[in-house]
């Protein structure tokens, strides 16, 4: 671990030049304009005052610029993590209270410490347990929950809860209290945002803009919607019509400070913080890797853990909440030409300036416009196509998608993801506990041995050769015992069993002891046990055990095993 | 599922003859004599009145005779399950109360229903999660806890608790209250039992007895110790000296009845009942399989689940507690010549007669003698050799032994076994998440491709061939991404990557999507991705996906892949 590997800024910083500076500043301006409405909106989604979203878009970006390995990743508040933060905090503190804000800040701090620890202790493999089907089901379900919750904000009615049944019940109960002014400004914002996302791009392309310029323009468009909504709000005096406005936003920046530690809340937030950390990391690193490959750059996952950890700790110190790398804004950052992580630091300066100078104007912004911003942002996260693809490919993976999707929708984000991980793990263990196995015979005229059910092969009476296509370990050790002993029991006259290990990548202690038990049981029946084609690393380990003494033969190849057994018969 | 497969008694019963009858009766007499002291002692270990142990040795044996597939397995109360029962019940009901007895009976009923359900729904694979190292650590720790708890009974002092810290604390606090009469009769019983176990056998062998006759004699010896202890107790009036006696044992047999169901206790006992069921099944079926192989008989694990389920339900109906197949008594049953499961039914008759006629005499038996019986019985369960063997073979399996051993000793049986299972599963997943992988090259003059680190091989500049020795699934999907992309990043000038899949037994959805991402990232870098030697069943599944369209080549053999790439270069 060199200083340069912990502080990538020392590497790219030493080569920084005017050319990179120009590119980074241009990208920073674009990302800043895109990030302002998103920061405000996601903070509302997290149940927080909107300015907390801006705070979460300042120091974390500087921290990532110092520690991150991706030149394009843009960190800050994102939709799914905001929802998870709201679900975690909402279950222990009442929303709207000062405790709610400080618990959110504490959650970011814990998440930061967890990520940092995972990076320093090389625990990034924990993220491997989040399989793609689980993430896919979880993200789709989260997006549906977010969209449903924002319907309330769009119509000016309350939508309480963090699961679909709660949200739908709440919407149904309050549907009569729709504020039509809110619905009008919300609906108009939504329509304009949708048009910007889908219609504007084509228009700009027709006007001769390049594809990437058009993509950038559609991404910064939402700031225009914010400005129009503010104008509408002032012109019609929406505040006196019962429309929820952002209202008072404190001026100036918060003084950096450490959140006060409450041990009880700390304990309750540990599991949520762990889950948020892992989900945030998985999403962020996959964006970073996709973009890095386009420039033949290298992402170091363990360093990314450190960088995201530092970003979250910085967020907590600066009065923000949980952050991670965002997909859309990173793509915009990349397309706008960001050359180094410095682009993020410049974005931080932009957001800080915006916080200082925009605050007075934001008071008149209808919250419904922010709800529309969230709705449009999460629409693209809903992906049912993976359900179909997974169904076609594998019922086991399909089960994992469905459990995480349904679990998240019905029982909430934390339970949903835990159930998904449990399902994918159990399904994997179950499948490897009943491995594919084949009786093999010789392909005539060759030294090849193949499945007797798939090929025309020859077998020798009294000798049965079994190939197991799986590593041997505790989950299939007993299956192996049953398989071999039953094979011998069901065909009288067997004198030799050959276990062909060409597909066995590992043998654990349970399987080793099962093999000894199998050898012993076969001996009790007067049958010999041989193994063939054991791989080098596996054989190295077996040599240290007493198994070779229990076996009647260890043969380099299956053909050699057959020849040796038949030679022994003739001489015997 | 035929009636004969559900009721194996229909099979062997139809061939039952006088020869089998004689052998079964002889075995039954031997096992009865061995089982009486054990039944009494294990009931005490489970925190129950001693007669409950006798009740648990009647109906369960009849049930097993009807449903079981092993001709030698002897079911009844066993040490480890008794300890687990005590730990489960002790945490929710006060020991010594009537509720304690009824909760123990209920636990047996629940365990029976769980085992029956596992058998009927073919859920026996659940038992696969108990790896050998976990069982080994757990059994050793349980035996140490049992032995420590019986030290109290041996000395006439209280030893409360179900973990080592609790037991040692309790013994230390009460050491001053030792009753020297109890210690004398306990110590003498222990000495005589140990001599019978180790000295008597040699003596009998010297007197010309056969090895198996001597083994049987040493096993029925303990009944003599019981008789001697009763005589001592009467002669010296131990009851009035403060020695704890078995005291009142109700005469007659209990009327079969169903325990009253208490939903709250049912809920609290579910997890313990599940763990006890699985542990009991694993221990029992491995004894049955070992003995069956010696006679070339066949054990059907799913039917064993049904048989053990029926035995536990029968135990509950007959006023007994949790039972399973015992190792020592099954070996004795086998050695004494038991020909069919009918031997168990005859043993049940023997125990029923003993319950009717011995009850009045048992009142004077010192409990210290029963404690000595338990101590001697569990001594052989302590096996530290597996610690050493596991350490030599695999650090991962060693971790599982240590965690289940230490967890059981320090935190109790349930937590210990759960921690053990979690450790072995996590360790397995961790290991397969960082699979063995090798860069391969051509063995000169052959079509074989081997690890460049182990063999003298030739490689082609610009082409890198990577062999991964593991199925590709969610836990190693990200590892694969890093492996391949880093390989390309670290050697400039690479134009083609060949992923050699000869050791890949399966590819799940996560790995499939990772392969697509890898192909995309390599394309972004101007590198082609090929695969070779994909197994038949794996290829069948991949054909249904879009992966083949992302790949630049799918080659039957690694050699063919190399030839095709080089031919393409020359033509290109």
Coordinates of N, CA, C and O in Angstrom, one line a residue, chain A residues 125 127-133 135 282 285-286 289-290 293-294 296-299 301 389-390 392-394 397 424-426 428-433 436 454 469-471 473-479 481-482 486 488-490 493-494 503 505 507-510 512-514 521 524-527 535-537 540-542 544-545, chain B residues 125 127-133 135 282 285-286 289-290 293-294 296-299 301 389-390 392-394 397 424-426 428-433 436 454 469-471 473-475 477-479 481-482 486 488-490 493-494 503 505 507-510 512-514 521 524-527 535-537 540-542 544-545:
Chain A
X125 N -15.3 -8.0 -0.9 CA -16.0 -9.2 -1.4 C -17.4 -9.3 -0.8 O -18.2 -10.0 -1.4
X127 N -19.6 -7.3 -1.0 CA -20.5 -6.8 -2.1 C -20.8 -7.9 -3.1 O -21.9 -7.8 -3.7
X128 N -20.0 -8.9 -3.1 CA -20.3 -10.0 -4.1 C -21.6 -10.8 -3.8 O -22.2 -11.4 -4.7
X129 N -22.0 -10.7 -2.5 CA -23.2 -11.4 -2.2 C -24.5 -10.8 -2.8 O -25.5 -11.4 -2.8
X130 N -24.4 -9.5 -3.2 CA -25.5 -8.9 -3.9 C -25.4 -9.4 -5.4 O -24.8 -8.8 -6.2
X131 N -26.2 -10.4 -5.7 CA -26.1 -10.9 -7.1 C -26.9 -10.0 -8.0 O -27.7 -9.2 -7.5
X132 N -26.6 -10.0 -9.3 CA -27.3 -9.1 -10.2 C -28.8 -9.3 -10.2 O -29.5 -8.3 -10.2
X133 N -29.3 -10.5 -10.1 CA -30.8 -10.6 -10.0 C -31.4 -9.9 -8.8 O -32.4 -9.2 -8.9
X135 N -30.0 -7.3 -7.2 CA -29.9 -5.9 -7.4 C -31.0 -5.4 -8.3 O -31.7 -4.4 -8.1
X282 N -21.9 -1.0 -4.7 CA -22.1 -1.9 -5.9 C -22.5 -1.0 -7.1 O -22.0 -1.1 -8.2
X285 N -19.5 1.5 -8.1 CA -18.4 0.9 -8.8 C -18.7 0.4 -10.2 O -17.9 0.4 -11.1
X286 N -20.0 -0.1 -10.4 CA -20.3 -0.6 -11.7 C -20.4 0.6 -12.7 O -20.0 0.4 -13.8
X289 N -16.7 1.5 -13.4 CA -16.0 0.6 -14.3 C -16.5 0.7 -15.7 O -15.7 0.6 -16.7
X290 N -17.8 0.9 -15.9 CA -18.3 1.0 -17.3 C -17.7 2.2 -18.0 O -17.2 2.1 -19.1
X293 N -13.8 1.8 -18.7 CA -13.4 1.0 -19.8 C -13.4 1.8 -21.1 O -12.6 1.5 -22.0
X294 N -14.3 2.7 -21.2 CA -14.4 3.5 -22.4 C -13.1 4.3 -22.7 O -12.8 4.8 -23.8
X296 N -10.1 3.2 -21.3 CA -9.0 2.3 -20.9 C -8.4 2.7 -19.6 O -7.2 2.6 -19.5
X297 N -9.2 3.2 -18.7 CA -8.7 3.6 -17.4 C -9.0 2.4 -16.4 O -9.7 1.5 -16.7
X298 N -8.3 2.5 -15.2 CA -8.5 1.4 -14.3 C -9.1 1.9 -13.0 O -8.7 2.9 -12.4
X299 N -10.2 1.1 -12.6 CA -10.8 1.3 -11.3 C -10.3 0.3 -10.3 O -10.2 -0.9 -10.6
X301 N -11.4 -1.4 -7.0 CA -12.5 -1.4 -6.2 C -12.3 -1.2 -4.7 O -13.0 -0.4 -4.0
X389 N -35.8 -12.0 -19.0 CA -34.5 -12.6 -19.3 C -34.1 -13.7 -18.3 O -33.6 -14.7 -18.6
X390 N -34.3 -13.4 -17.0 CA -33.9 -14.3 -16.0 C -34.8 -15.6 -16.0 O -34.3 -16.7 -15.8
X392 N -36.1 -16.9 -18.6 CA -35.7 -17.8 -19.7 C -34.4 -18.5 -19.4 O -34.2 -19.7 -19.7
X393 N -33.5 -17.8 -18.7 CA -32.2 -18.3 -18.4 C -32.1 -19.3 -17.3 O -31.5 -20.4 -17.4
X394 N -32.8 -19.0 -16.2 CA -32.6 -19.8 -15.0 C -33.7 -19.6 -14.0 O -33.9 -18.5 -13.5
X397 N -32.3 -18.1 -10.6 CA -32.1 -16.7 -10.6 C -33.4 -15.9 -10.6 O -33.5 -14.9 -10.0
X424 N -30.8 -16.0 -3.1 CA -29.8 -16.4 -4.1 C -28.7 -17.3 -3.5 O -28.2 -18.2 -4.1
X425 N -28.4 -17.1 -2.2 CA -27.4 -17.9 -1.6 C -27.9 -19.3 -1.4 O -27.2 -20.3 -1.7
X426 N -29.1 -19.5 -0.9 CA -29.7 -20.8 -0.6 C -29.9 -21.6 -1.9 O -29.6 -22.7 -2.0
X428 N -28.2 -21.2 -4.7 CA -26.9 -21.6 -5.2 C -26.4 -22.8 -4.4 O -26.0 -23.8 -5.0
X429 N -26.5 -22.8 -3.1 CA -26.1 -24.0 -2.3 C -26.9 -25.2 -2.6 O -26.4 -26.3 -2.7
X430 N -28.2 -25.0 -2.8 CA -29.1 -26.1 -3.1 C -28.7 -26.8 -4.4 O -28.6 -28.0 -4.5
X431 N -28.4 -25.9 -5.4 CA -28.1 -26.5 -6.7 C -26.8 -27.2 -6.7 O -26.6 -28.3 -7.3
X432 N -25.8 -26.7 -6.0 CA -24.5 -27.4 -5.9 C -24.6 -28.6 -5.0 O -23.7 -29.4 -4.9
X433 N -25.7 -28.7 -4.2 CA -25.9 -29.8 -3.3 C -26.4 -31.1 -4.1 O -26.3 -32.2 -3.6
X436 N -24.7 -32.2 -11.0 CA -24.9 -33.1 -12.2 C -23.8 -34.2 -12.1 O -22.6 -33.9 -11.8
X454 N -25.5 -39.7 -23.2 CA -25.4 -38.7 -24.3 C -24.6 -39.3 -25.5 O -24.7 -38.8 -26.6
X469 N -19.9 -33.5 -11.8 CA -19.5 -32.2 -12.4 C -19.6 -31.0 -11.4 O -20.4 -30.1 -11.6
X470 N -18.9 -31.1 -10.3 CA -19.1 -30.0 -9.2 C -17.9 -30.2 -8.3 O -17.5 -31.4 -8.1
X471 N -17.5 -29.1 -7.7 CA -16.6 -29.3 -6.5 C -17.3 -30.1 -5.4 O -18.5 -30.0 -5.3
X473 N -18.1 -30.6 -1.7 CA -18.0 -29.9 -0.4 C -19.2 -30.2 0.4 O -20.0 -31.1 0.0
X474 N -19.3 -29.6 1.6 CA -20.3 -30.1 2.6 C -21.7 -30.3 2.1 O -22.4 -31.2 2.4
X475 N -22.1 -29.3 1.2 CA -23.5 -29.4 0.8 C -23.8 -30.6 -0.1 O -24.9 -31.0 -0.2
X476 N -22.8 -31.1 -0.8 CA -23.1 -32.3 -1.6 C -22.3 -33.6 -1.2 O -22.3 -34.6 -1.9
X477 N -21.7 -33.5 0.0 CA -20.9 -34.7 0.5 C -21.8 -35.9 0.7 O -21.5 -37.0 0.3
X478 N -23.0 -35.6 1.4 CA -23.9 -36.7 1.7 C -24.6 -37.2 0.4 O -24.8 -38.4 0.2
X479 N -24.8 -36.3 -0.6 CA -25.4 -36.7 -1.9 C -24.4 -37.7 -2.6 O -24.8 -38.7 -3.1
X481 N -22.2 -39.6 -1.1 CA -22.3 -40.9 -0.4 C -23.4 -41.8 -1.0 O -23.3 -42.9 -1.3
X482 N -24.6 -41.1 -1.0 CA -25.8 -41.9 -1.5 C -25.6 -42.3 -2.9 O -26.0 -43.4 -3.3
X486 N -25.6 -46.2 -3.6 CA -26.8 -46.7 -4.3 C -26.5 -47.3 -5.6 O -27.1 -48.3 -6.0
X488 N -23.8 -48.9 -6.4 CA -23.2 -50.2 -6.2 C -24.3 -51.2 -5.8 O -24.4 -52.3 -6.2
X489 N -25.2 -50.7 -4.9 CA -26.3 -51.5 -4.4 C -27.2 -52.0 -5.5 O -27.8 -53.1 -5.5
X490 N -27.5 -51.1 -6.5 CA -28.5 -51.3 -7.5 C -28.0 -52.2 -8.6 O -28.8 -52.7 -9.4
X493 N -22.8 -57.4 -8.5 CA -21.6 -57.8 -9.3 C -20.6 -56.8 -9.5 O -19.6 -57.0 -10.2
X494 N -20.8 -55.6 -9.0 CA -19.8 -54.6 -9.2 C -18.6 -54.8 -8.3 O -18.7 -55.1 -7.1
X503 N -13.9 -32.6 -13.2 CA -14.7 -31.3 -13.0 C -14.7 -30.9 -11.5 O -15.4 -30.0 -11.1
X505 N -13.1 -29.0 -8.8 CA -12.1 -27.9 -8.6 C -11.6 -27.8 -7.1 O -10.6 -27.2 -6.8
X507 N -12.0 -30.0 -2.9 CA -12.6 -31.0 -2.0 C -12.4 -30.4 -0.6 O -11.3 -30.2 -0.2
X508 N -13.5 -30.2 0.1 CA -13.3 -29.7 1.4 C -13.3 -30.8 2.5 O -13.4 -32.0 2.1
X509 N -13.2 -30.5 3.7 CA -13.0 -31.5 4.8 C -14.2 -32.4 4.8 O -14.0 -33.7 5.0
X510 N -15.4 -31.9 4.7 CA -16.6 -32.8 4.7 C -16.6 -33.8 3.6 O -16.8 -35.0 3.8
X512 N -13.9 -34.8 2.0 CA -12.8 -35.7 2.2 C -13.2 -36.8 3.1 O -13.0 -38.0 2.9
X513 N -13.9 -36.5 4.2 CA -14.4 -37.5 5.2 C -15.4 -38.4 4.6 O -15.5 -39.6 4.9
X514 N -16.3 -37.8 3.7 CA -17.3 -38.6 3.0 C -16.6 -39.6 2.1 O -17.0 -40.8 2.0
X521 N -17.1 -48.0 3.3 CA -18.4 -48.8 3.1 C -18.3 -49.7 1.9 O -18.7 -50.8 1.9
X524 N -16.4 -52.7 2.9 CA -17.3 -53.6 3.7 C -18.1 -54.4 2.7 O -18.6 -55.5 3.1
X525 N -18.4 -53.9 1.5 CA -19.2 -54.7 0.5 C -18.3 -55.4 -0.4 O -18.8 -56.0 -1.4
X526 N -17.0 -55.3 -0.2 CA -16.0 -56.0 -1.1 C -15.8 -55.3 -2.4 O -15.5 -55.9 -3.5
X527 N -16.0 -54.0 -2.4 CA -15.8 -53.2 -3.7 C -14.7 -52.3 -3.5 O -14.4 -51.7 -2.5
X535 N -7.3 -33.0 -10.2 CA -6.5 -31.8 -10.6 C -5.3 -31.6 -9.7 O -5.4 -31.9 -8.5
X536 N -4.3 -31.0 -10.2 CA -3.1 -30.7 -9.5 C -3.3 -30.1 -8.1 O -2.8 -30.7 -7.1
X537 N -3.9 -29.0 -8.0 CA -4.0 -28.3 -6.7 C -4.8 -29.2 -5.7 O -4.6 -29.2 -4.5
X540 N -2.6 -32.0 -4.5 CA -1.6 -31.5 -3.5 C -2.2 -31.5 -2.1 O -1.5 -31.9 -1.2
X541 N -3.4 -31.1 -2.0 CA -4.1 -31.1 -0.7 C -4.3 -32.5 -0.2 O -4.2 -32.9 1.0
X542 N -4.8 -33.4 -1.1 CA -5.2 -34.8 -0.7 C -3.9 -35.5 -0.2 O -4.0 -36.4 0.7
X544 N -1.8 -34.6 1.8 CA -1.5 -34.4 3.2 C -2.5 -35.2 4.1 O -2.4 -35.0 5.3
X545 N -3.4 -36.0 3.5 CA -4.4 -36.6 4.3 C -4.2 -38.1 4.2 O -3.3 -38.6 3.5
Chain B
X125 N -32.1 -32.3 2.3 CA -30.9 -31.6 1.9 C -30.6 -30.5 2.9 O -29.4 -30.0 3.0
X127 N -30.1 -30.9 5.9 CA -29.1 -31.4 6.7 C -27.7 -31.3 6.1 O -26.7 -31.3 6.9
X128 N -27.6 -31.1 4.8 CA -26.3 -30.9 4.2 C -25.6 -29.7 4.7 O -24.4 -29.6 4.6
X129 N -26.3 -28.7 5.2 CA -25.7 -27.5 5.7 C -24.8 -27.7 6.9 O -24.0 -26.9 7.3
X130 N -25.1 -28.8 7.6 CA -24.2 -29.1 8.8 C -23.0 -29.8 8.2 O -23.0 -31.1 8.0
X131 N -21.9 -29.1 8.0 CA -20.7 -29.7 7.5 C -20.0 -30.5 8.6 O -20.3 -30.4 9.8
X132 N -19.2 -31.5 8.1 CA -18.5 -32.3 9.1 C -17.7 -31.5 10.1 O -17.8 -31.8 11.3
X133 N -16.9 -30.5 9.7 CA -16.2 -29.7 10.7 C -17.2 -29.1 11.8 O -16.8 -29.1 13.0
X135 N -20.1 -30.2 12.8 CA -20.6 -31.3 13.6 C -19.5 -31.7 14.6 O -19.8 -31.8 15.8
X282 N -28.8 -36.1 11.3 CA -27.4 -36.3 10.8 C -26.6 -37.3 11.5 O -26.0 -38.2 10.9
X285 N -28.4 -40.9 10.9 CA -28.3 -41.5 9.5 C -26.8 -41.9 9.2 O -26.6 -42.9 8.5
X286 N -25.9 -41.2 9.9 CA -24.5 -41.6 9.6 C -24.2 -42.9 10.3 O -23.5 -43.8 9.7
X289 N -25.9 -45.6 8.2 CA -25.2 -45.9 6.9 C -23.9 -46.7 7.1 O -23.6 -47.6 6.3
X290 N -23.2 -46.4 8.2 CA -22.0 -47.1 8.5 C -22.3 -48.6 8.7 O -21.6 -49.5 8.2
X293 N -23.6 -50.6 5.6 CA -22.6 -50.9 4.5 C -22.0 -52.3 4.9 O -21.6 -53.1 4.0
X294 N -21.8 -52.5 6.2 CA -21.2 -53.7 6.6 C -22.0 -55.0 6.2 O -21.4 -56.1 6.2
X296 N -24.1 -54.8 3.5 CA -24.5 -54.5 2.1 C -26.0 -54.2 2.1 O -26.8 -54.6 1.2
X297 N -26.5 -53.5 3.1 CA -27.9 -53.1 3.2 C -28.0 -51.6 2.7 O -27.0 -50.9 2.6
X298 N -29.2 -51.2 2.5 CA -29.4 -49.9 1.9 C -30.2 -49.0 2.9 O -31.3 -49.4 3.3
X299 N -29.7 -47.8 3.2 CA -30.4 -46.8 4.0 C -31.0 -45.8 3.1 O -30.4 -45.3 2.2
X301 N -32.3 -42.2 3.1 CA -32.3 -41.0 4.1 C -33.7 -40.4 4.2 O -34.0 -40.0 5.4
X389 N -6.3 -32.4 12.3 CA -6.5 -32.9 10.9 C -7.0 -31.8 10.0 O -6.6 -31.5 8.9
X390 N -8.0 -31.0 10.6 CA -8.6 -30.0 9.8 C -7.6 -28.8 9.6 O -7.5 -28.3 8.5
X392 N -4.4 -29.1 9.3 CA -3.5 -29.5 8.3 C -4.1 -29.4 6.9 O -3.5 -29.0 5.9
X393 N -5.4 -29.8 6.8 CA -6.0 -29.9 5.5 C -6.5 -28.5 4.9 O -6.3 -28.3 3.8
X394 N -7.1 -27.7 5.8 CA -7.7 -26.5 5.2 C -8.0 -25.5 6.3 O -8.7 -25.8 7.3
X397 N -11.8 -24.9 6.7 CA -12.6 -25.8 7.5 C -12.2 -25.7 9.0 O -13.0 -25.9 9.9
X424 N -19.2 -21.9 8.0 CA -18.8 -22.8 6.9 C -19.4 -22.3 5.6 O -18.7 -22.4 4.5
X425 N -20.6 -21.8 5.6 CA -21.2 -21.3 4.4 C -20.5 -20.0 3.9 O -20.1 -20.0 2.7
X426 N -20.2 -19.1 4.8 CA -19.5 -17.9 4.3 C -18.1 -18.2 3.8 O -17.7 -17.6 2.8
X428 N -17.1 -21.0 2.5 CA -17.2 -21.6 1.2 C -17.5 -20.5 0.1 O -16.9 -20.6 -1.0
X429 N -18.4 -19.6 0.4 CA -18.7 -18.6 -0.6 C -17.5 -17.7 -0.8 O -17.2 -17.3 -2.0
X430 N -16.8 -17.4 0.2 CA -15.6 -16.5 0.1 C -14.6 -17.2 -0.8 O -14.0 -16.6 -1.7
X431 N -14.4 -18.5 -0.6 CA -13.3 -19.2 -1.3 C -13.7 -19.2 -2.8 O -12.9 -19.1 -3.7
X432 N -15.0 -19.5 -3.1 CA -15.3 -19.6 -4.5 C -15.5 -18.2 -5.1 O -15.6 -18.1 -6.3
X433 N -15.4 -17.2 -4.3 CA -15.5 -15.8 -4.8 C -14.1 -15.3 -5.3 O -14.1 -14.3 -6.0
X436 N -9.4 -20.0 -8.1 CA -8.0 -20.2 -8.7 C -8.2 -19.9 -10.2 O -9.1 -20.4 -10.9
X454 N 3.2 -23.2 -14.0 CA 3.6 -24.6 -13.6 C 4.3 -25.3 -14.7 O 4.9 -26.4 -14.5
X469 N -10.8 -21.8 -12.7 CA -11.1 -23.1 -12.2 C -12.3 -23.1 -11.2 O -12.1 -23.5 -10.0
X470 N -13.4 -22.6 -11.6 CA -14.6 -22.5 -10.7 C -15.8 -22.2 -11.6 O -15.7 -21.6 -12.6
X471 N -16.9 -22.7 -11.1 CA -18.2 -22.2 -11.7 C -18.3 -20.7 -11.6 O -17.8 -20.2 -10.6
X473 N -20.4 -17.6 -10.8 CA -21.7 -17.2 -10.3 C -21.5 -15.9 -9.5 O -20.4 -15.3 -9.5
X474 N -22.6 -15.5 -8.9 CA -22.6 -14.1 -8.3 C -21.4 -13.8 -7.4 O -20.9 -12.6 -7.5
X475 N -21.0 -14.7 -6.6 CA -19.9 -14.4 -5.7 C -18.6 -14.1 -6.4 O -17.7 -13.5 -5.8
X477 N -18.5 -13.1 -9.8 CA -18.7 -12.4 -11.1 C -17.9 -11.2 -11.2 O -17.2 -10.9 -12.2
X478 N -17.9 -10.4 -10.0 CA -17.1 -9.1 -10.1 C -15.6 -9.4 -10.1 O -14.8 -8.7 -10.7
X479 N -15.2 -10.5 -9.4 CA -13.8 -10.9 -9.4 C -13.3 -11.1 -10.8 O -12.3 -10.7 -11.3
X481 N -14.6 -9.9 -13.6 CA -14.5 -8.6 -14.3 C -13.2 -8.0 -14.0 O -12.5 -7.6 -14.9
X482 N -12.8 -7.9 -12.7 CA -11.5 -7.3 -12.4 C -10.4 -8.0 -13.0 O -9.4 -7.5 -13.5
X486 N -8.2 -6.1 -15.6 CA -6.9 -5.8 -15.1 C -5.8 -6.4 -16.0 O -4.7 -5.9 -16.2
X488 N -5.8 -7.1 -19.1 CA -5.7 -6.4 -20.3 C -5.0 -5.0 -20.1 O -4.1 -4.6 -20.8
X489 N -5.4 -4.4 -19.0 CA -4.8 -3.1 -18.7 C -3.3 -3.2 -18.4 O -2.6 -2.3 -18.7
X490 N -2.9 -4.3 -17.8 CA -1.5 -4.4 -17.3 C -0.6 -4.8 -18.4 O 0.6 -4.7 -18.3
X493 N -1.0 -3.7 -25.7 CA -0.8 -4.4 -26.9 C -1.7 -5.6 -27.1 O -1.6 -6.4 -28.1
X494 N -2.5 -6.0 -26.1 CA -3.4 -7.1 -26.2 C -4.5 -6.9 -27.1 O -5.2 -5.8 -27.1
X503 N -13.2 -25.8 -16.7 CA -13.5 -26.1 -15.3 C -14.8 -25.4 -14.8 O -15.1 -25.4 -13.7
X505 N -18.4 -25.4 -14.4 CA -19.6 -26.3 -14.4 C -20.9 -25.6 -14.5 O -21.9 -26.3 -14.8
X507 N -22.8 -21.4 -15.1 CA -22.7 -19.9 -15.2 C -24.1 -19.4 -14.8 O -25.1 -19.7 -15.4
X508 N -24.2 -18.6 -13.7 CA -25.5 -18.1 -13.4 C -25.7 -16.7 -14.0 O -24.9 -16.2 -14.8
X509 N -26.9 -16.1 -13.7 CA -27.3 -14.9 -14.4 C -26.3 -13.7 -14.1 O -26.0 -13.0 -15.0
X510 N -25.8 -13.7 -12.9 CA -24.9 -12.6 -12.5 C -23.6 -12.7 -13.4 O -23.1 -11.7 -13.9
X512 N -23.3 -14.3 -16.2 CA -23.7 -14.1 -17.6 C -23.6 -12.6 -17.9 O -23.0 -12.1 -18.9
X513 N -24.2 -11.8 -17.0 CA -24.3 -10.3 -17.2 C -22.9 -9.7 -17.1 O -22.5 -8.8 -17.8
X514 N -22.1 -10.3 -16.2 CA -20.7 -9.9 -16.0 C -19.9 -10.2 -17.3 O -19.1 -9.3 -17.8
X521 N -16.7 -3.9 -22.2 CA -15.6 -3.1 -21.8 C -14.4 -3.4 -22.7 O -13.7 -2.5 -23.0
X524 N -14.8 -1.6 -25.9 CA -14.5 -0.2 -25.7 C -13.0 0.0 -25.8 O -12.5 1.1 -26.1
X525 N -12.2 -1.0 -25.4 CA -10.7 -0.9 -25.4 C -10.1 -1.4 -26.7 O -8.9 -1.5 -26.9
X526 N -11.0 -1.9 -27.6 CA -10.5 -2.4 -28.9 C -10.0 -3.8 -28.8 O -9.1 -4.2 -29.5
X527 N -10.5 -4.6 -27.8 CA -10.0 -5.9 -27.5 C -11.1 -6.9 -27.8 O -12.3 -6.6 -27.4
X535 N -18.6 -26.3 -21.5 CA -19.2 -27.6 -21.4 C -20.6 -27.7 -22.0 O -21.3 -26.6 -22.1
X536 N -21.0 -28.9 -22.4 CA -22.3 -29.0 -23.1 C -23.5 -28.4 -22.4 O -24.2 -27.5 -22.9
X537 N -23.7 -28.8 -21.1 CA -24.9 -28.2 -20.4 C -24.8 -26.7 -20.3 O -25.9 -26.0 -20.3
X540 N -25.6 -25.2 -23.7 CA -27.1 -25.2 -23.9 C -27.8 -24.0 -23.4 O -28.7 -23.5 -24.0
X541 N -27.4 -23.6 -22.1 CA -28.1 -22.5 -21.5 C -27.7 -21.2 -22.1 O -28.5 -20.3 -22.3
X542 N -26.4 -21.1 -22.5 CA -25.9 -19.8 -23.0 C -26.6 -19.5 -24.4 O -26.7 -18.4 -24.8
X544 N -29.5 -19.7 -25.2 CA -30.8 -19.0 -25.0 C -30.6 -17.5 -24.7 O -31.6 -16.8 -24.5
X545 N -29.3 -17.1 -24.6 CA -29.1 -15.7 -24.2 C -28.5 -14.9 -25.3 O -28.2 -15.4 -26.4

